[in-house]
PDB file of C-alpha atoms and ligand atoms in Angstrom:
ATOM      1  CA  UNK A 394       0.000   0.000   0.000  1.00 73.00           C
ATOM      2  CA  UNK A 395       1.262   3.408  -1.030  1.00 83.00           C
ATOM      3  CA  UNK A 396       2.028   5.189   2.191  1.00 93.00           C
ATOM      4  CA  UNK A 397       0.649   8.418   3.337  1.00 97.00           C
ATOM      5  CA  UNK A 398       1.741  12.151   3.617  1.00 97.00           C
ATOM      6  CA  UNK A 399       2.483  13.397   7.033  1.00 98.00           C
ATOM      7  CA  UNK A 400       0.768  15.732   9.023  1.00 98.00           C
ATOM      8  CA  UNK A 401       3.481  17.923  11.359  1.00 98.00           C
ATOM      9  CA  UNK A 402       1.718  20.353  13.457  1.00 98.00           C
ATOM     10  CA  UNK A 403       3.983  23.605  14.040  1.00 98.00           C
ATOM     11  CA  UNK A 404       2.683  25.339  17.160  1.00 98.00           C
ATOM     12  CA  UNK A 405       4.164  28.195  19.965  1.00 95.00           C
ATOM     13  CA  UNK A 406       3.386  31.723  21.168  1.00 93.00           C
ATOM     14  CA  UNK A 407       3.228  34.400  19.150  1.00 90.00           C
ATOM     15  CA  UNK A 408       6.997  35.182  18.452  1.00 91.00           C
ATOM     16  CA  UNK A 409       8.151  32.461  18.114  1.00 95.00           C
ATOM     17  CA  UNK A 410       9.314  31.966  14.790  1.00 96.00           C
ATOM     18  CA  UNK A 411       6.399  29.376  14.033  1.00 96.00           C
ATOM     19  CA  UNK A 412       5.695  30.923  10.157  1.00 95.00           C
ATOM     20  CA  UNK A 413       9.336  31.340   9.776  1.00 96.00           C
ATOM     21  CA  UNK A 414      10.303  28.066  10.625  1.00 98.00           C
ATOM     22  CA  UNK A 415       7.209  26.595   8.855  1.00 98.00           C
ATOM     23  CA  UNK A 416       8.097  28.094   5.699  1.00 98.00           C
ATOM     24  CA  UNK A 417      11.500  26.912   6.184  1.00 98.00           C
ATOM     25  CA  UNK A 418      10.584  23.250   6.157  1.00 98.00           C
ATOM     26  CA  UNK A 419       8.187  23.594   3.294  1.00 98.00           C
ATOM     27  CA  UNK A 420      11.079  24.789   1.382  1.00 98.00           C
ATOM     28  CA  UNK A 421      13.407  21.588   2.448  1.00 97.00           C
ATOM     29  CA  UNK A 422      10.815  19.275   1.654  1.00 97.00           C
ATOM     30  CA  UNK A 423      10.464  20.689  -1.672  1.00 96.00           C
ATOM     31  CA  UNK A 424      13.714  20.712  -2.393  1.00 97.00           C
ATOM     32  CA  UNK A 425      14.354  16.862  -1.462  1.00 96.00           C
ATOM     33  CA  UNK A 426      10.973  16.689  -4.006  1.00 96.00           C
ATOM     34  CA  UNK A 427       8.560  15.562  -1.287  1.00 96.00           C
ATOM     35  CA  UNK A 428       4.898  16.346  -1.788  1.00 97.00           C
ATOM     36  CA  UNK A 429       4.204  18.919   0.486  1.00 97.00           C
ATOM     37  CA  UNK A 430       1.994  21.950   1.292  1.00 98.00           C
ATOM     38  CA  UNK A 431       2.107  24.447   3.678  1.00 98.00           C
ATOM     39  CA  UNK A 432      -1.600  25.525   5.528  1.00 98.00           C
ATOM     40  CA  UNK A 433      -2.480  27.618   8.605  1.00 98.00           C
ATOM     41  CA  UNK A 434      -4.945  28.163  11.532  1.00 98.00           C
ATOM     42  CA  UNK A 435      -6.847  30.326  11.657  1.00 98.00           C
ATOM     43  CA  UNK A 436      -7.500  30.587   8.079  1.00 98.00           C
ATOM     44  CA  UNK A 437      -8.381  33.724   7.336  1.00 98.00           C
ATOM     45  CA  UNK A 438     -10.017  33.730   3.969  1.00 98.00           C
ATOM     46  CA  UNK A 439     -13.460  31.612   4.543  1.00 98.00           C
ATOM     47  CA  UNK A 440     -16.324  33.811   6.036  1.00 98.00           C
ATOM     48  CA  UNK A 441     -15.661  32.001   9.485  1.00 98.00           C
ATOM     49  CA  UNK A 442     -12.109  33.083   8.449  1.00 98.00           C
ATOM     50  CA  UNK A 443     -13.023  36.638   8.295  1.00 98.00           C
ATOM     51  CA  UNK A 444     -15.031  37.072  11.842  1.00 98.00           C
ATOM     52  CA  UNK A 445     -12.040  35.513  13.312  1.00 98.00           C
ATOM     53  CA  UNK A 446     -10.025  38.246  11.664  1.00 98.00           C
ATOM     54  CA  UNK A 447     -12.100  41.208  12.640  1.00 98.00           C
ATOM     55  CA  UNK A 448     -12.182  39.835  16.386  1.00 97.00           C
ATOM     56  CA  UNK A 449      -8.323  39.696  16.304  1.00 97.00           C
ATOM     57  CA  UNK A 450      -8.015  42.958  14.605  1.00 96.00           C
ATOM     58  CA  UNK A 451     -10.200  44.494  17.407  1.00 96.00           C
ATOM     59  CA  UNK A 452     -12.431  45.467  14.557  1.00 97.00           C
ATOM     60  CA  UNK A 453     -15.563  43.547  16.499  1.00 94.00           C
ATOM     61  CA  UNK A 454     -16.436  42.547  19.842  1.00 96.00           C
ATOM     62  CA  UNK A 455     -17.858  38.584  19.824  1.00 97.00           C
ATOM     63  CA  UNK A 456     -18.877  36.241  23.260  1.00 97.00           C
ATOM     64  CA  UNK A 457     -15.627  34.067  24.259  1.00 98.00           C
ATOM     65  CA  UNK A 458     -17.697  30.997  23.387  1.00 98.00           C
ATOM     66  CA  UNK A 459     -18.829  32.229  20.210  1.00 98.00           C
ATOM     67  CA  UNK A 460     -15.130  33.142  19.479  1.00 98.00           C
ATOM     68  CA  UNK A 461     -13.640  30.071  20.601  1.00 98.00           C
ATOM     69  CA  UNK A 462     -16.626  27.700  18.489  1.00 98.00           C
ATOM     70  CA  UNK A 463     -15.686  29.574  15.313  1.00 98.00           C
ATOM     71  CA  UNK A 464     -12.148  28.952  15.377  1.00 98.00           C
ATOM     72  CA  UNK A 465     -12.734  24.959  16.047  1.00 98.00           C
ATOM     73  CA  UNK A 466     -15.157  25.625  13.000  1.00 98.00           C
ATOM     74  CA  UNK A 467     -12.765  27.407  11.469  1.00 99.00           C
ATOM     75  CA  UNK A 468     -10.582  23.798  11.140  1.00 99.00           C
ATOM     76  CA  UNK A 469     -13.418  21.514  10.732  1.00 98.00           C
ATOM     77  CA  UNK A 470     -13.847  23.633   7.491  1.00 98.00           C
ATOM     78  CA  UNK A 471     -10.391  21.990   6.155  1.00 98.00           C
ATOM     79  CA  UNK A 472     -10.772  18.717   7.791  1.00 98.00           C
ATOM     80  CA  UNK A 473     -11.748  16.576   4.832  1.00 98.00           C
ATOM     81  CA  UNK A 474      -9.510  18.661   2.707  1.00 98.00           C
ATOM     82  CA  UNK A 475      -6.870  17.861   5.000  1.00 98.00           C
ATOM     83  CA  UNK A 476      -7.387  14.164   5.098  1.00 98.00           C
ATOM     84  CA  UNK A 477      -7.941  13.873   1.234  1.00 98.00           C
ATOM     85  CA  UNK A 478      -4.269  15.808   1.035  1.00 98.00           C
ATOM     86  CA  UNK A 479      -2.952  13.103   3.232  1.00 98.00           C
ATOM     87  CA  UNK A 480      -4.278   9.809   2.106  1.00 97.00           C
ATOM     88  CA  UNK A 481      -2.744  11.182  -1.363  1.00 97.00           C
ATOM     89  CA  UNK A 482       0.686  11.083  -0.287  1.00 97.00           C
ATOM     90  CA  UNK A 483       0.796  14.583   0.328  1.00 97.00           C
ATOM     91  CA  UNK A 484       2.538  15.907   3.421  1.00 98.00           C
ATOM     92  CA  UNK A 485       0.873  19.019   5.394  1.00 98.00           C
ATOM     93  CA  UNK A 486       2.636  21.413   7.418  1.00 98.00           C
ATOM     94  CA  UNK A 487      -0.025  22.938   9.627  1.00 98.00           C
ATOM     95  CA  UNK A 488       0.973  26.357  11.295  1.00 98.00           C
ATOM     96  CA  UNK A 489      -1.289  26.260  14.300  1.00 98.00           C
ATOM     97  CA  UNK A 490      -3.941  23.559  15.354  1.00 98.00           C
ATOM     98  CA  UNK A 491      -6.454  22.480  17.824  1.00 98.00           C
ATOM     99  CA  UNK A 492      -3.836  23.389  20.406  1.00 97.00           C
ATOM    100  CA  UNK A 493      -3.741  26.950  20.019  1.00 97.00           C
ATOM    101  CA  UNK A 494      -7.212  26.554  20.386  1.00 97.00           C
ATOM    102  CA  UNK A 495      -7.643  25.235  23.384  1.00 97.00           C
ATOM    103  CA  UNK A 496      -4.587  26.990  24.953  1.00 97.00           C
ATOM    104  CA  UNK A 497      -5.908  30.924  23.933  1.00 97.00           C
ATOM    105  CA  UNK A 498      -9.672  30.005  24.671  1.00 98.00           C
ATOM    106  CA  UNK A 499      -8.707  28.425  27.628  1.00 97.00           C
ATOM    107  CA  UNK A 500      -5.908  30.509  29.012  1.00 97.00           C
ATOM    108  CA  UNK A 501      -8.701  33.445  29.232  1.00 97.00           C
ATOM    109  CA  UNK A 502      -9.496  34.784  32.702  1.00 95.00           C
ATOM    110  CA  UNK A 503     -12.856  36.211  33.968  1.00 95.00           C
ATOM    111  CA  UNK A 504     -12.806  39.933  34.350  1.00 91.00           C
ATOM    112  CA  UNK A 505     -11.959  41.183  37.426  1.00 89.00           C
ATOM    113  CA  UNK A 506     -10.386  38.225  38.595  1.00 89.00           C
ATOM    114  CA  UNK A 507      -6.494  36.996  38.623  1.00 83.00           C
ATOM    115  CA  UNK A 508      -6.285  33.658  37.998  1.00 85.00           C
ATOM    116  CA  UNK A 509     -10.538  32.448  37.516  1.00 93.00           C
ATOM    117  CA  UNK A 510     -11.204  30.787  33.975  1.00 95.00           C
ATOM    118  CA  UNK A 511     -13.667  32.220  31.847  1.00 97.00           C
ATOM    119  CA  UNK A 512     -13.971  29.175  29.859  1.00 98.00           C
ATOM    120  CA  UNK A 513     -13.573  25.720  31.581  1.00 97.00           C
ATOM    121  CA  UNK A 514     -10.507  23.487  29.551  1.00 96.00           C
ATOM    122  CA  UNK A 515     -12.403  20.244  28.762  1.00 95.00           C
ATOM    123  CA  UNK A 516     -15.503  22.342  26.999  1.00 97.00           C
ATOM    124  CA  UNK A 517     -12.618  24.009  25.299  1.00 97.00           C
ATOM    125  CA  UNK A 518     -11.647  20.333  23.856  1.00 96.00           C
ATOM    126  CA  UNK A 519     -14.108  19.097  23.036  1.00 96.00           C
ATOM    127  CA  UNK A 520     -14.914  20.602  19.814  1.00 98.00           C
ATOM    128  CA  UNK A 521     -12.016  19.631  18.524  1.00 97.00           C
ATOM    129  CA  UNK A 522     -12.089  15.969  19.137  1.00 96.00           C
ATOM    130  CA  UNK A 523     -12.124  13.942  15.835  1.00 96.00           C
ATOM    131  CA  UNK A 524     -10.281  16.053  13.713  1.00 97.00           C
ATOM    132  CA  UNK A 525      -7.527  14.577  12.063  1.00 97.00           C
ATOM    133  CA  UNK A 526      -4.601  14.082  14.749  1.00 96.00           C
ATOM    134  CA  UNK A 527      -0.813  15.279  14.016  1.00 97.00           C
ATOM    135  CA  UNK A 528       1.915  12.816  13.616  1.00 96.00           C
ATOM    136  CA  UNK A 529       4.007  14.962  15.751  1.00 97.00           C
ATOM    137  CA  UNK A 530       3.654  18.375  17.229  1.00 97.00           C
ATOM    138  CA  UNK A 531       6.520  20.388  17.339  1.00 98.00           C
ATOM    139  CA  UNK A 532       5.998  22.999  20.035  1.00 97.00           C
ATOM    140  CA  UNK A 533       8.405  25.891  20.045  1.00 97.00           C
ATOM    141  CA  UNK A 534       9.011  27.019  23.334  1.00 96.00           C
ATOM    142  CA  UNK A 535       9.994  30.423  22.799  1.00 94.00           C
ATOM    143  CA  UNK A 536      11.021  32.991  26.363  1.00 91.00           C
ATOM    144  CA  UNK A 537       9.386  35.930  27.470  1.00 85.00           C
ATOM    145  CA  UNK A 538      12.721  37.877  27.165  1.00 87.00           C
ATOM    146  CA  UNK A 539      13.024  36.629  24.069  1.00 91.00           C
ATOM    147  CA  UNK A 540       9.434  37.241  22.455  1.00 87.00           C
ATOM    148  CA  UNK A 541      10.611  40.754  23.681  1.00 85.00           C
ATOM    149  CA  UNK A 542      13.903  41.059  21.915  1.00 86.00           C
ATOM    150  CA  UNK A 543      12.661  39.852  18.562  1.00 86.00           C
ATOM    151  CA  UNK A 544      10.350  43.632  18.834  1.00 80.00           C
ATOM    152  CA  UNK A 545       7.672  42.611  21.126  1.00 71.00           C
ATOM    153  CA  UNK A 546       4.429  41.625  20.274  1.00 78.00           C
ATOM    154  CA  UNK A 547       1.546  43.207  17.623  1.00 82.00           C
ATOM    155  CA  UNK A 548      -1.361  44.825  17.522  1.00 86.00           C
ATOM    156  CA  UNK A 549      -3.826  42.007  17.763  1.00 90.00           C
ATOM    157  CA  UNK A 550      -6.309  40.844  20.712  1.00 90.00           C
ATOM    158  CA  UNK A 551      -3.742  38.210  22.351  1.00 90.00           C
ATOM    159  CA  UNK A 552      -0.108  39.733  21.519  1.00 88.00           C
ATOM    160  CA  UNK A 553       0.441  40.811  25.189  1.00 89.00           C
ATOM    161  CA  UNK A 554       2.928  39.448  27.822  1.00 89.00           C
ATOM    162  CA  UNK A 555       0.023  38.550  30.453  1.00 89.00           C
ATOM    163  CA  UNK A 556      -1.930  36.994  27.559  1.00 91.00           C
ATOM    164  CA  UNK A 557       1.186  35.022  26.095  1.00 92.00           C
ATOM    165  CA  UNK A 558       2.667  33.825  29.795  1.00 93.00           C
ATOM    166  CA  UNK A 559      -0.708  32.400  31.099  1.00 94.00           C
ATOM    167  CA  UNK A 560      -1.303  30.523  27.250  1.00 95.00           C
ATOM    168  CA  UNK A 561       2.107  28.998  28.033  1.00 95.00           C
ATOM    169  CA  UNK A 562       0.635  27.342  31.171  1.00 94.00           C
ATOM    170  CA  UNK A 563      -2.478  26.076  29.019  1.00 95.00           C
ATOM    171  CA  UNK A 564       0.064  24.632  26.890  1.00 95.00           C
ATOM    172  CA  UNK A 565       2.063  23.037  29.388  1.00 93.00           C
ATOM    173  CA  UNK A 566      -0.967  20.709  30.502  1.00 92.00           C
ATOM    174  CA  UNK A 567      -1.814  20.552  26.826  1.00 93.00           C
ATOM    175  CA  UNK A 568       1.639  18.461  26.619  1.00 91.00           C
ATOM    176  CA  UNK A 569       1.083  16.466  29.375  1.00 85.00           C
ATOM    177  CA  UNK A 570      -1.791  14.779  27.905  1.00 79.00           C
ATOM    178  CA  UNK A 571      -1.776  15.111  24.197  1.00 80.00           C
ATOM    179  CA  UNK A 572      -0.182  11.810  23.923  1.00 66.00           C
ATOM    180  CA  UNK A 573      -3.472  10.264  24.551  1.00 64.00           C
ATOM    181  CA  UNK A 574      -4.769  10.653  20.966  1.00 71.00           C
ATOM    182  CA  UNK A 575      -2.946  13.526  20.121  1.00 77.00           C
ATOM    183  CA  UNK A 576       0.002  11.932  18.125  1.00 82.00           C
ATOM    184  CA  UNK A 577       3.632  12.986  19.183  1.00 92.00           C
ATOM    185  CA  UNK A 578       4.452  16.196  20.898  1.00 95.00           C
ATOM    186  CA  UNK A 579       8.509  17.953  20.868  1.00 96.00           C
ATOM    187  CA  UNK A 580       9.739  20.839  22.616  1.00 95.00           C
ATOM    188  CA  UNK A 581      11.923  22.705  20.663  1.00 97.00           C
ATOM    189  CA  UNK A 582      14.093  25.629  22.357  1.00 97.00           C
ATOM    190  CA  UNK A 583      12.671  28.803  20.216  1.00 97.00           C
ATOM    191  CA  UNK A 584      15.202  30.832  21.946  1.00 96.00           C
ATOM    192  CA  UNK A 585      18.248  29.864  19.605  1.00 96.00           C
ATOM    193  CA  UNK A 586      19.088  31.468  16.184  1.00 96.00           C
ATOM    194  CA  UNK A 587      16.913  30.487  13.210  1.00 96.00           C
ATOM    195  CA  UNK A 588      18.973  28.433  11.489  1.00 97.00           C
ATOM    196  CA  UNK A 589      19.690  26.643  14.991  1.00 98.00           C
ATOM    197  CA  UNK A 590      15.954  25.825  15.067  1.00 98.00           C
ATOM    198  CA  UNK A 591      15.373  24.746  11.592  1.00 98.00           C
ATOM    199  CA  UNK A 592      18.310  22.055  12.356  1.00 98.00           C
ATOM    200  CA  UNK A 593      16.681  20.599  15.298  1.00 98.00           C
ATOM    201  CA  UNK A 594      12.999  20.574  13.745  1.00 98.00           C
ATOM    202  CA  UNK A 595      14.680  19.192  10.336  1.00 98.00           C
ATOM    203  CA  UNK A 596      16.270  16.025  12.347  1.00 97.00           C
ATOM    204  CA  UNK A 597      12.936  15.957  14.407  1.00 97.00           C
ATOM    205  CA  UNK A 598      10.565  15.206  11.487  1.00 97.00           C
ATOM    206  CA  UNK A 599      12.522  13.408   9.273  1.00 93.00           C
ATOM    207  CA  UNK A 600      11.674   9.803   9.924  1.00 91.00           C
ATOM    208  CA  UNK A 601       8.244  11.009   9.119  1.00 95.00           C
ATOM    209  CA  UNK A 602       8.824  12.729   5.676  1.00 91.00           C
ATOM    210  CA  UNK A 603       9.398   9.313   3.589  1.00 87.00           C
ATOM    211  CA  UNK A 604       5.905   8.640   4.241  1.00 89.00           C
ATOM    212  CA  UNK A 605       3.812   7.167   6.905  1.00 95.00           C
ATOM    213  CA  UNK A 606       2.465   3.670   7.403  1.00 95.00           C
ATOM    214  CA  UNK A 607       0.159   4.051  10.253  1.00 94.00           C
ATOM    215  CA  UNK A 608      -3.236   4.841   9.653  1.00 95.00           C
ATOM    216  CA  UNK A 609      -4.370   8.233   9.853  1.00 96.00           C
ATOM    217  CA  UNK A 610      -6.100   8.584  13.633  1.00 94.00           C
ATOM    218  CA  UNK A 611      -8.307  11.303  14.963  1.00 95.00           C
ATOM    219  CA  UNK A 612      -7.459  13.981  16.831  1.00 95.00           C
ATOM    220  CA  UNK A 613      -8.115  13.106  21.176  1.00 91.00           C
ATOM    221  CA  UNK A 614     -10.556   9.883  19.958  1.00 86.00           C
ATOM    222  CA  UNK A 615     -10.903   7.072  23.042  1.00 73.00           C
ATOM    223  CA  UNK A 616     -11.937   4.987  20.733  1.00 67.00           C
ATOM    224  CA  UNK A 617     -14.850   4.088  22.508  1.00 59.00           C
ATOM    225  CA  UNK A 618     -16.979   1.447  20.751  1.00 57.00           C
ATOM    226  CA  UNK A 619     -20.665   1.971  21.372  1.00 57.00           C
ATOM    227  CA  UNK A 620     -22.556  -0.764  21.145  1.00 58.00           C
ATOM    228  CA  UNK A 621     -26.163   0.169  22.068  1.00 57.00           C
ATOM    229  CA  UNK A 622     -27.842   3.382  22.566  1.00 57.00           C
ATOM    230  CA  UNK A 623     -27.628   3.308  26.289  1.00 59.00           C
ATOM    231  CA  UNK A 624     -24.282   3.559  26.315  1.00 56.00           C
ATOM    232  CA  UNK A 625     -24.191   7.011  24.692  1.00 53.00           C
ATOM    233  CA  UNK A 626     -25.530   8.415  27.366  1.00 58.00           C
ATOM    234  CA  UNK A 627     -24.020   6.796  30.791  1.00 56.00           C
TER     235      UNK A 627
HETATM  236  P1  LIG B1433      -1.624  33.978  13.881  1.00 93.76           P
HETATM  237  O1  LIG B1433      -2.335  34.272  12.592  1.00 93.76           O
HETATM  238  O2  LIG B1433      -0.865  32.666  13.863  1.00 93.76           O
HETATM  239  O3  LIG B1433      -0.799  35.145  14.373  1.00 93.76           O
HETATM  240  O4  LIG B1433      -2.780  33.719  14.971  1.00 93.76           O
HETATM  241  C1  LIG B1433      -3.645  34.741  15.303  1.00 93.76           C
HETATM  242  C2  LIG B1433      -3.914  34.826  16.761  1.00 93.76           C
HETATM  243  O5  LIG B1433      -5.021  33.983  17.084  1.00 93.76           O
HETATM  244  C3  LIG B1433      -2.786  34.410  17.686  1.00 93.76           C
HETATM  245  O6  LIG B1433      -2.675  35.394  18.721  1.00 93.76           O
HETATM  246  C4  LIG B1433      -3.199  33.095  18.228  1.00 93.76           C
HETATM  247  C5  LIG B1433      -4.699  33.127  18.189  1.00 93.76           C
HETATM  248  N1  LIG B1433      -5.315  31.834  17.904  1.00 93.76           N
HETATM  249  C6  LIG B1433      -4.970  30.933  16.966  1.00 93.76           C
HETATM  250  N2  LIG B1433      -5.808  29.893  16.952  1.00 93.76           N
HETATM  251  C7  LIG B1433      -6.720  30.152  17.931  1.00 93.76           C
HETATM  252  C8  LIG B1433      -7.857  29.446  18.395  1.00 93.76           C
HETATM  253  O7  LIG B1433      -8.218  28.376  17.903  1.00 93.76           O
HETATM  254  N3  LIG B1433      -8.562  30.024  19.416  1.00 93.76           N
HETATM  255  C9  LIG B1433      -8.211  31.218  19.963  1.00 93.76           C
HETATM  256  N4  LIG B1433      -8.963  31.726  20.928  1.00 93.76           N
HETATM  257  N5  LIG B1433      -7.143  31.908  19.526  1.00 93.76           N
HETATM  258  C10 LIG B1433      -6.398  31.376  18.530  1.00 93.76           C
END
């Protein structure tokens, strides 16, 4: 059986060199003539895509559910697109996933109060649950000083230090249990120079860029059988 592309998940705070070193591997795989496309969360250009961007843009002011539900719709609108990519041998480098989901929606804080979530971490999940799951997750783990060196952060909703230090908690736990279901997950030290980066997330993925064997899973599925109706609801 031919095998399939692979799907490497590229994911960090703002600043850290995500796009950059996203690009960066597109180009490598292209050059050793591997299949492979580059996509990105959110994705701006659907009509989901373009509330998301007026939220983030400050442009208009939306409910934190509403928010968080249209950026897991936001995905679902490339799921099938992503699988088809996949099953033809195609590998996708995704900038941004489920996790950023969960770890901005999640990371927010009732108003008024220092540390109380506004939205509670398994709701957060669960829309996200049977997308199609990463082969690996490469997390880069960028520092506050850092972030700050490399000019700050923008203009948009999130891009603030509080913001970006209490999303690196969310993702934290995220690691700690996205190996149930949620394919591989690698650190990778953001801090270091570019190049330095692309080396480590070049040797990180490349048993997976030949192909992959495994069947494609879904993203945080228990792979609960249900047998009778009951069951659905215990
Ligand atoms: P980017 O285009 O990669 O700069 O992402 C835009 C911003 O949106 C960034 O601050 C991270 C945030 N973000 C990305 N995905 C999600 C998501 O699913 N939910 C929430 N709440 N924020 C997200």
């Amino acid at each position: 059986m031919p095998r399939r592309g692979a799907f490497i998940v590229i994911e960090g705070l703002d600043r850290s060199g995500k796009s950059t070193q996203a690009a960066t591997l597109l180009r490598r795989l292209q050059d050793a003539q591997i299949s492979a496309k580059l996509i990105k969360f959110p994705d701006r250009t659907t009509p989901i895509g373009k509330m998301i961007d007026s939220y983030l843009r400050s442009e208009n002011e939306l409910d934190d559910h509403t928010v968080h539900l249209l950026f897991s719709a936001n995905r679902w609108e490339f799921a099938s697109s992503i699988e088809k990519s996949l099953q033809s041998g195609e590998t996708i480098i995704c900038d941004r996933y489920a996790f950023s989901g969960l770890a901005f929606s999640a990371s927010k804080i009732r108003p008024g109060s220092q540390s109380y979530p506004l939205l509670d971490y398994e709701w957060c999940r669960v829309p996200d649950i049977g997308l199609p799951a990463p082969d690996i997750t490469l997390f880069l783990d960028v520092s506050a000083d850092v972030a700050r060196k490399r000019g700050g952060y923008g203009e948009e909703r999130y891009e603030k230090e509080d913001v970006q230090r209490r999303v690196r908690d969310v993702f934290v736990r995220i690691s700690e249990h996205v190996q149930g279901g949620g394919g591989r997950w690698e650190v990778i030290d953001a801090d270091e120079t570019q190049e330095e980066v692309q080396e480590v997330v070049w040797k990180t993925v490349q048993e997976l860029v030949a192909g992959v064997d495994a069947p494609l899973e879904k993203l945080w599925d228990d792979k609960r059988e249900v047998t009778n109706v009951e069951t659905l609801y215990m």
